[in-house]
mmCIF file of C-alpha atoms and ligand atoms in Angstrom:
data_model
loop_
_atom_site.group_PDB
_atom_site.id
_atom_site.type_symbol
_atom_site.label_atom_id
_atom_site.label_comp_id
_atom_site.label_asym_id
_atom_site.label_seq_id
_atom_site.Cartn_x
_atom_site.Cartn_y
_atom_site.Cartn_z
ATOM 1 C CA MET N 12 -44.521 -26.345 -14.603
ATOM 2 C CA LYS N 13 -41.432 -24.005 -14.506
ATOM 3 C CA LYS N 14 -40.627 -21.662 -16.960
ATOM 4 C CA LYS N 15 -37.641 -21.703 -18.761
ATOM 5 C CA PRO N 16 -35.096 -19.404 -18.331
ATOM 6 C CA VAL N 17 -34.514 -16.565 -20.787
ATOM 7 C CA LEU N 18 -30.830 -17.163 -22.470
ATOM 8 C CA VAL N 19 -29.365 -14.329 -23.717
ATOM 9 C CA ARG N 20 -25.133 -14.445 -24.391
ATOM 10 C CA THR N 21 -24.725 -10.810 -25.542
ATOM 11 C CA LEU N 22 -24.553 -7.512 -23.414
ATOM 12 C CA LYS N 23 -26.561 -5.955 -25.975
ATOM 13 C CA ASP N 24 -29.159 -8.833 -25.651
ATOM 14 C CA LEU N 25 -28.705 -8.486 -21.874
ATOM 15 C CA ARG N 26 -29.790 -5.225 -21.602
ATOM 16 C CA GLU N 27 -32.786 -5.253 -24.115
ATOM 17 C CA THR N 28 -33.723 -8.444 -21.877
ATOM 18 C CA LEU N 29 -33.198 -6.503 -18.738
ATOM 19 C CA ALA N 30 -35.029 -3.283 -19.757
ATOM 20 C CA PRO N 31 -38.707 -3.489 -19.432
ATOM 21 C CA TYR N 32 -37.981 -4.878 -15.809
ATOM 22 C CA ARG N 33 -35.732 -1.777 -15.211
ATOM 23 C CA ARG N 34 -38.520 0.655 -16.338
ATOM 24 C CA GLU N 35 -40.836 -0.903 -13.876
ATOM 25 C CA GLY N 36 -39.314 -0.029 -11.414
ATOM 26 C CA ARG N 37 -38.037 -4.627 -10.666
ATOM 27 C CA LYS N 38 -35.495 -5.319 -8.139
ATOM 28 C CA ILE N 39 -32.892 -7.269 -10.144
ATOM 29 C CA GLY N 40 -31.124 -9.766 -8.265
ATOM 30 C CA PHE N 41 -28.217 -11.530 -9.414
ATOM 31 C CA VAL N 42 -25.729 -14.486 -9.081
ATOM 32 C CA PRO N 43 -22.660 -14.811 -10.697
ATOM 33 C CA THR N 44 -21.010 -18.320 -11.087
ATOM 34 C CA MET N 45 -18.682 -20.661 -13.412
ATOM 35 C CA GLY N 46 -21.592 -23.648 -14.196
ATOM 36 C CA ALA N 47 -21.364 -26.550 -12.986
ATOM 37 C CA LEU N 48 -23.896 -25.776 -10.653
ATOM 38 C CA HIS N 49 -24.193 -27.779 -7.100
ATOM 39 C CA ASP N 50 -26.828 -27.348 -4.327
ATOM 40 C CA GLY N 51 -24.579 -24.244 -3.162
ATOM 41 C CA HIS N 52 -25.296 -21.853 -5.983
ATOM 42 C CA ILE N 53 -28.854 -23.050 -6.021
ATOM 43 C CA SER N 54 -29.100 -21.419 -3.006
ATOM 44 C CA LEU N 55 -27.452 -18.485 -3.800
ATOM 45 C CA VAL N 56 -30.155 -18.148 -6.520
ATOM 46 C CA GLU N 57 -32.920 -18.377 -3.790
ATOM 47 C CA LEU N 58 -31.208 -16.193 -1.489
ATOM 48 C CA ALA N 59 -30.944 -13.428 -3.978
ATOM 49 C CA ARG N 60 -34.701 -14.148 -5.521
ATOM 50 C CA GLU N 61 -35.995 -13.638 -1.615
ATOM 51 C CA LYS N 62 -34.544 -9.654 -1.935
ATOM 52 C CA SER N 63 -35.693 -9.443 -6.069
ATOM 53 C CA ASP N 64 -38.438 -9.591 -8.427
ATOM 54 C CA VAL N 65 -35.983 -10.706 -11.504
ATOM 55 C CA SER N 66 -33.008 -13.555 -10.782
ATOM 56 C CA VAL N 67 -30.548 -13.305 -13.843
ATOM 57 C CA VAL N 68 -27.421 -15.992 -13.484
ATOM 58 C CA SER N 69 -24.145 -15.626 -15.140
ATOM 59 C CA ILE N 70 -21.916 -18.667 -16.299
ATOM 60 C CA PHE N 71 -18.921 -17.680 -17.284
ATOM 61 C CA VAL N 72 -15.648 -19.586 -17.204
ATOM 62 C CA ASN N 73 -13.407 -16.598 -16.597
ATOM 63 C CA PRO N 74 -9.799 -17.112 -17.985
ATOM 64 C CA THR N 75 -8.287 -14.579 -15.914
ATOM 65 C CA GLN N 76 -8.544 -16.313 -12.666
ATOM 66 C CA PHE N 77 -6.450 -19.449 -14.179
ATOM 67 C CA ALA N 78 -3.152 -19.236 -13.819
ATOM 68 C CA GLU N 79 -0.738 -21.136 -16.357
ATOM 69 C CA GLY N 80 -0.962 -24.851 -15.522
ATOM 70 C CA GLU N 81 -4.333 -24.396 -13.826
ATOM 71 C CA ASP N 82 -7.553 -26.044 -14.744
ATOM 72 C CA LEU N 83 -9.221 -23.781 -17.326
ATOM 73 C CA ASP N 84 -9.173 -26.059 -20.032
ATOM 74 C CA THR N 85 -10.496 -29.012 -17.871
ATOM 75 C CA TYR N 86 -12.883 -27.283 -15.702
ATOM 76 C CA PRO N 87 -16.216 -28.906 -15.679
ATOM 77 C CA ARG N 88 -18.647 -27.163 -18.297
ATOM 78 C CA THR N 89 -22.541 -28.584 -17.754
ATOM 79 C CA GLU N 90 -24.235 -26.209 -19.729
ATOM 80 C CA GLU N 91 -27.074 -27.871 -20.231
ATOM 81 C CA ALA N 92 -27.269 -29.419 -17.052
ATOM 82 C CA ASP N 93 -26.753 -26.106 -15.721
ATOM 83 C CA ILE N 94 -29.852 -24.345 -17.106
ATOM 84 C CA ALA N 95 -32.196 -27.213 -16.259
ATOM 85 C CA ARG N 96 -31.407 -26.641 -13.116
ATOM 86 C CA LEU N 97 -31.716 -22.488 -13.052
ATOM 87 C CA ALA N 98 -34.640 -23.363 -14.650
ATOM 88 C CA ALA N 99 -36.428 -25.555 -11.280
ATOM 89 C CA VAL N 100 -35.520 -22.689 -9.173
ATOM 90 C CA ASP N 101 -37.549 -19.996 -11.971
ATOM 91 C CA THR N 102 -34.175 -18.092 -12.929
ATOM 92 C CA ASP N 103 -35.764 -15.583 -15.254
ATOM 93 C CA ILE N 104 -32.758 -14.890 -17.455
ATOM 94 C CA VAL N 105 -29.319 -16.891 -17.704
ATOM 95 C CA TYR N 106 -26.205 -15.012 -19.190
ATOM 96 C CA LEU N 107 -23.471 -17.165 -20.898
ATOM 97 C CA PRO N 108 -21.419 -13.924 -22.520
ATOM 98 C CA SER N 109 -18.413 -15.543 -24.888
ATOM 99 C CA VAL N 110 -14.788 -14.874 -23.829
ATOM 100 C CA GLU N 111 -14.808 -11.772 -26.892
ATOM 101 C CA GLU N 112 -17.915 -9.948 -24.437
ATOM 102 C CA MET N 113 -16.644 -9.966 -21.369
ATOM 103 C CA TYR N 114 -12.659 -8.961 -22.613
ATOM 104 C CA PRO N 115 -13.357 -7.230 -25.889
ATOM 105 C CA GLU N 116 -10.571 -7.689 -28.104
ATOM 106 C CA GLY N 117 -7.629 -4.802 -26.754
ATOM 107 C CA SER N 118 -9.540 -4.937 -23.222
ATOM 108 C CA VAL N 119 -6.738 -3.467 -20.849
ATOM 109 C CA THR N 120 -8.994 -2.335 -17.840
ATOM 110 C CA ASN N 121 -8.364 -4.488 -14.408
ATOM 111 C CA VAL N 122 -9.982 -3.952 -11.118
ATOM 112 C CA ARG N 123 -7.548 -4.705 -8.172
ATOM 113 C CA VAL N 124 -8.476 -4.660 -4.139
ATOM 114 C CA GLU N 125 -5.281 -4.493 -2.815
ATOM 115 C CA ALA N 126 -4.227 -5.593 0.963
ATOM 116 C CA LEU N 127 -6.831 -8.488 0.861
ATOM 117 C CA SER N 128 -5.971 -9.967 -2.509
ATOM 118 C CA ASP N 129 -2.309 -10.418 -1.989
ATOM 119 C CA LEU N 130 -3.224 -12.806 1.863
ATOM 120 C CA LEU N 131 -4.188 -16.262 1.928
ATOM 121 C CA ASP N 132 -4.815 -17.731 -1.493
ATOM 122 C CA GLY N 133 -3.610 -14.695 -2.883
ATOM 123 C CA ILE N 134 0.079 -15.957 -2.165
ATOM 124 C CA TYR N 135 0.019 -19.034 -3.837
ATOM 125 C CA ARG N 136 -2.875 -18.059 -6.227
ATOM 126 C CA PRO N 137 -1.356 -14.191 -7.140
ATOM 127 C CA HIS N 138 -3.042 -13.481 -10.257
ATOM 128 C CA PHE N 139 -6.674 -15.170 -8.886
ATOM 129 C CA PHE N 140 -7.915 -11.699 -7.016
ATOM 130 C CA TYR N 141 -7.301 -9.810 -9.620
ATOM 131 C CA GLY N 142 -8.609 -11.909 -12.146
ATOM 132 C CA VAL N 143 -12.115 -12.482 -10.048
ATOM 133 C CA ALA N 144 -12.403 -8.610 -9.243
ATOM 134 C CA THR N 145 -12.048 -7.564 -12.764
ATOM 135 C CA VAL N 146 -14.691 -9.705 -14.202
ATOM 136 C CA VAL N 147 -17.532 -9.544 -11.402
ATOM 137 C CA ALA N 148 -16.809 -5.577 -11.312
ATOM 138 C CA ARG N 149 -17.342 -6.327 -15.620
ATOM 139 C CA LEU N 150 -20.413 -8.408 -14.786
ATOM 140 C CA PHE N 151 -21.952 -6.224 -12.418
ATOM 141 C CA ILE N 152 -21.917 -2.812 -15.243
ATOM 142 C CA HIS N 153 -23.806 -5.903 -17.521
ATOM 143 C CA VAL N 154 -26.392 -6.530 -15.693
ATOM 144 C CA GLN N 155 -26.784 -2.937 -12.757
ATOM 145 C CA PRO N 156 -27.899 -5.507 -10.232
ATOM 146 C CA ASP N 157 -29.510 -4.178 -7.354
ATOM 147 C CA VAL N 158 -28.391 -7.431 -5.052
ATOM 148 C CA ALA N 159 -25.809 -9.658 -5.595
ATOM 149 C CA ALA N 160 -25.005 -13.183 -3.879
ATOM 150 C CA PHE N 161 -21.664 -14.840 -3.131
ATOM 151 C CA GLY N 162 -21.031 -17.917 -1.201
ATOM 152 C CA GLN N 163 -19.102 -17.729 1.871
ATOM 153 C CA LYS N 164 -17.365 -20.712 1.103
ATOM 154 C CA ASP N 165 -15.220 -18.382 -0.886
ATOM 155 C CA TYR N 166 -14.588 -16.127 1.541
ATOM 156 C CA GLN N 167 -11.910 -14.136 0.694
ATOM 157 C CA GLN N 168 -13.570 -13.478 -2.543
ATOM 158 C CA LEU N 169 -16.786 -12.810 -0.328
ATOM 159 C CA GLN N 170 -14.916 -10.275 1.457
ATOM 160 C CA ILE N 171 -12.969 -8.681 -1.323
ATOM 161 C CA ILE N 172 -16.544 -8.144 -3.850
ATOM 162 C CA ARG N 173 -17.976 -6.533 -0.507
ATOM 163 C CA ARG N 174 -14.551 -4.276 -0.381
ATOM 164 C CA MET N 175 -14.609 -3.254 -4.374
ATOM 165 C CA VAL N 176 -18.558 -2.417 -3.896
ATOM 166 C CA ARG N 177 -17.401 0.051 -1.094
ATOM 167 C CA ASP N 178 -14.708 1.418 -2.823
ATOM 168 C CA LEU N 179 -15.936 2.058 -6.105
ATOM 169 C CA GLY N 180 -19.612 2.852 -5.236
ATOM 170 C CA PHE N 181 -21.443 0.256 -7.205
ATOM 171 C CA PRO N 182 -25.113 0.685 -5.505
ATOM 172 C CA ILE N 183 -25.308 -2.945 -4.991
ATOM 173 C CA GLU N 184 -26.416 -5.108 -1.732
ATOM 174 C CA ILE N 185 -23.905 -7.760 -1.559
ATOM 175 C CA LEU N 186 -25.229 -10.677 0.085
ATOM 176 C CA GLY N 187 -23.373 -13.892 1.517
ATOM 177 C CA GLY N 188 -24.767 -17.375 1.427
ATOM 178 C CA GLU N 189 -24.364 -20.214 4.175
ATOM 179 C CA THR N 190 -21.822 -22.515 2.966
ATOM 180 C CA VAL N 191 -23.142 -25.768 1.770
ATOM 181 C CA ARG N 192 -22.205 -28.803 2.841
ATOM 182 C CA ASP N 193 -22.496 -32.681 2.142
ATOM 183 C CA PRO N 194 -23.526 -34.992 5.334
ATOM 184 C CA ASP N 195 -19.700 -35.814 6.116
ATOM 185 C CA GLY N 196 -19.140 -32.010 6.201
ATOM 186 C CA LEU N 197 -17.593 -31.552 2.865
ATOM 187 C CA ALA N 198 -18.263 -28.146 1.705
ATOM 188 C CA GLN N 199 -19.980 -28.550 -1.897
ATOM 189 C CA SER N 200 -17.443 -27.060 -4.749
ATOM 190 C CA SER N 201 -17.489 -27.803 -8.424
ATOM 191 C CA ARG N 202 -14.126 -28.613 -8.127
ATOM 192 C CA ASN N 203 -15.374 -31.715 -5.774
ATOM 193 C CA ALA N 204 -16.152 -33.496 -8.958
ATOM 194 C CA TYR N 205 -12.251 -34.168 -10.079
ATOM 195 C CA LEU N 206 -11.953 -35.795 -6.593
ATOM 196 C CA SER N 207 -11.526 -39.748 -6.950
ATOM 197 C CA ALA N 208 -13.965 -42.401 -4.639
ATOM 198 C CA GLU N 209 -10.718 -42.976 -2.627
ATOM 199 C CA GLU N 210 -10.175 -39.126 -2.120
ATOM 200 C CA ARG N 211 -13.445 -37.910 -1.675
ATOM 201 C CA ALA N 212 -13.356 -40.750 1.516
ATOM 202 C CA GLN N 213 -10.865 -38.194 2.896
ATOM 203 C CA ALA N 214 -11.862 -35.035 1.979
ATOM 204 C CA ASN N 215 -14.022 -33.762 4.842
ATOM 205 C CA ALA N 216 -11.135 -33.701 7.038
ATOM 206 C CA ILE N 217 -10.874 -30.452 6.396
ATOM 207 C CA SER N 218 -14.241 -29.220 7.687
ATOM 208 C CA THR N 219 -13.413 -31.265 10.589
ATOM 209 C CA ALA N 220 -10.710 -29.716 11.721
ATOM 210 C CA LEU N 221 -11.802 -26.615 11.240
ATOM 211 C CA ASN N 222 -14.924 -27.188 13.382
ATOM 212 C CA ARG N 223 -12.247 -28.878 16.276
ATOM 213 C CA ALA N 224 -10.017 -25.746 16.350
ATOM 214 C CA ALA N 225 -13.316 -23.250 15.964
ATOM 215 C CA LYS N 226 -14.671 -24.938 19.118
ATOM 216 C CA ARG N 227 -11.208 -24.873 20.747
ATOM 217 C CA ILE N 228 -10.420 -21.015 20.159
ATOM 218 C CA GLU N 229 -14.398 -20.244 20.978
ATOM 219 C CA LEU N 230 -13.792 -22.252 24.717
ATOM 220 C CA GLY N 231 -10.068 -20.011 25.366
ATOM 221 C CA VAL N 232 -7.318 -22.727 23.702
ATOM 222 C CA SER N 233 -4.632 -20.277 22.074
ATOM 223 C CA VAL N 234 -4.920 -19.650 18.369
ATOM 224 C CA ARG N 235 -1.759 -21.397 17.908
ATOM 225 C CA ASP N 236 -2.394 -24.383 19.907
ATOM 226 C CA ALA N 237 -5.680 -24.923 17.718
ATOM 227 C CA LEU N 238 -3.954 -24.325 14.479
ATOM 228 C CA THR N 239 -1.632 -26.738 15.276
ATOM 229 C CA GLU N 240 -3.507 -29.495 15.768
ATOM 230 C CA ALA N 241 -5.888 -28.638 12.878
ATOM 231 C CA ARG N 242 -2.797 -28.856 10.771
ATOM 232 C CA SER N 243 -1.783 -32.236 11.832
ATOM 233 C CA MET N 244 -5.433 -33.492 11.247
ATOM 234 C CA ILE N 245 -5.352 -32.495 7.759
ATOM 235 C CA GLU N 246 -1.934 -33.590 7.001
ATOM 236 C CA GLN N 247 -2.422 -37.209 8.746
ATOM 237 C CA ALA N 248 -5.995 -37.505 6.863
ATOM 238 C CA GLY N 249 -4.536 -37.746 3.388
ATOM 239 C CA PHE N 250 -3.927 -34.649 2.006
ATOM 240 C CA ASP N 251 -0.793 -34.761 -0.224
ATOM 241 C CA ARG N 252 0.273 -30.577 0.511
ATOM 242 C CA LEU N 253 -1.375 -28.090 3.340
ATOM 243 C CA ASP N 254 -1.363 -24.843 1.964
ATOM 244 C CA TYR N 255 -2.339 -23.119 5.004
ATOM 245 C CA VAL N 256 -4.706 -23.024 8.009
ATOM 246 C CA SER N 257 -5.345 -19.568 9.518
ATOM 247 C CA ALA N 258 -6.930 -17.549 11.426
ATOM 248 C CA VAL N 259 -8.067 -14.149 10.685
ATOM 249 C CA ASP N 260 -9.590 -11.092 11.637
ATOM 250 C CA PRO N 261 -12.909 -11.348 9.333
ATOM 251 C CA GLU N 262 -12.517 -7.585 7.827
ATOM 252 C CA THR N 263 -9.196 -7.421 7.182
ATOM 253 C CA LEU N 264 -8.267 -11.252 6.737
ATOM 254 C CA GLN N 265 -4.920 -10.359 9.078
ATOM 255 C CA ASP N 266 -3.749 -13.576 10.976
ATOM 256 C CA LEU N 267 -4.618 -13.291 14.802
ATOM 257 C CA PRO N 268 -1.715 -13.646 17.583
ATOM 258 C CA ASP N 269 -1.123 -16.638 18.515
ATOM 259 C CA ALA N 270 -2.553 -16.424 21.943
ATOM 260 C CA PRO N 271 -6.378 -16.622 23.347
ATOM 261 C CA VAL N 272 -8.721 -14.418 21.754
ATOM 262 C CA ALA N 273 -10.646 -11.811 23.772
ATOM 263 C CA GLU N 274 -14.372 -12.897 24.955
ATOM 264 C CA GLY N 275 -16.932 -11.964 22.458
ATOM 265 C CA TYR N 276 -14.644 -11.465 19.461
ATOM 266 C CA GLU N 277 -15.517 -12.911 16.371
ATOM 267 C CA GLY N 278 -12.525 -14.234 13.795
ATOM 268 C CA ARG N 279 -12.474 -16.305 10.670
ATOM 269 C CA LEU N 280 -11.058 -20.078 9.980
ATOM 270 C CA LEU N 281 -9.775 -20.350 6.432
ATOM 271 C CA ALA N 282 -7.616 -24.074 5.281
ATOM 272 C CA ALA N 283 -6.667 -24.904 1.480
ATOM 273 C CA ALA N 284 -5.054 -28.186 1.112
ATOM 274 C CA TRP N 285 -4.096 -30.514 -2.156
ATOM 275 C CA MET N 286 -5.892 -34.038 -2.556
ATOM 276 C CA GLY N 287 -4.280 -35.342 -4.984
ATOM 277 C CA LYS N 288 -4.626 -32.891 -8.291
ATOM 278 C CA THR N 289 -7.721 -31.342 -6.481
ATOM 279 C CA ARG N 290 -7.347 -27.711 -4.120
ATOM 280 C CA LEU N 291 -9.632 -27.789 -1.874
ATOM 281 C CA ILE N 292 -10.865 -24.719 0.275
ATOM 282 C CA ASP N 293 -13.262 -24.446 2.840
ATOM 283 C CA ASN N 294 -13.770 -21.887 6.186
ATOM 284 C CA LEU N 295 -15.766 -21.323 9.269
ATOM 285 C CA GLY N 296 -16.567 -18.538 11.633
ATOM 286 C CA PHE N 297 -15.896 -18.523 15.588
ATOM 287 C CA LYS N 298 -16.788 -16.570 18.271
ATOM 288 C CA ARG N 299 -15.703 -16.931 21.305
ATOM 289 C CA SER N 300 -18.307 -16.837 24.324
HETATM 290 O O1 PAF U 26 -17.205 -18.240 -7.533
HETATM 291 C C1 PAF U 26 -16.839 -18.260 -8.762
HETATM 292 O O2 PAF U 26 -17.322 -18.954 -9.411
HETATM 293 C C2 PAF U 26 -16.160 -17.013 -9.572
HETATM 294 O O3 PAF U 26 -14.763 -16.554 -8.834
HETATM 295 C C3 PAF U 26 -17.077 -16.005 -9.630
HETATM 296 C C4 PAF U 26 -17.615 -15.468 -8.940
HETATM 297 C C5 PAF U 26 -18.398 -16.238 -10.500
HETATM 298 C C6 PAF U 26 -16.135 -15.126 -10.654
HETATM 299 O O4 PAF U 26 -15.705 -15.612 -11.845
#
């Protein structure tokens, strides 16, 4: 029988729960989440476990990464089911802080990872990565993990966290977990729950378009031609609005030139598009042979 994780809701309890493990020199693995857990999250928990002795998962729907009019109030909250899923993979501690615990009254300290936060998704959700960096920095200070896992599905977020860890000298190894996909290619996301059956049937067009664009770039087709085709594939598949499809340098996230990429070059394709009221993002690496 699997053991139940210890549930803690305050920083004080978290520190007390972790103290004996720390004294014994055990490695702490951490996965921050906003709940509504799917297979992608579970694969991150397993990835962090491989590199640690004690696993901590946080569930916190972070208000500072939602703008006015976004889905903060309707974001799926499934605490009981989440805890059951975490128990099934032997999670040791689930941290469920309140808003006041993460943002004490009068709190004004924020983290901004400049440059990387103002591109791609940052253009469409200007508040978003500042909220993410701020809450992840606070969670890192609360949990003080040795390793932490983030999904490659949120590639820009992953690169921002890596840069924050480097810039601020957090002694934490960051792991990037592979995107978990449904059989038709759709990347798993908590927001997929918003899609109607009809929308769901069309939503995999983003991953199909990115796959094809990656293959074409790998064969020497120009970035511009590959992106033009990917854009029209997504638009024709029933998406209502395309925010961007971009080919970027994997570290700086700067757009690549229109030309074919050099042999051996490894880059990243990223896309964001709206299916009805649901905004979906996806990305894929490529390497020209
Ligand atoms: O990827 C997410 O679910 C969130 O952005 C994170 C990293 C848990 C911060 O709130």
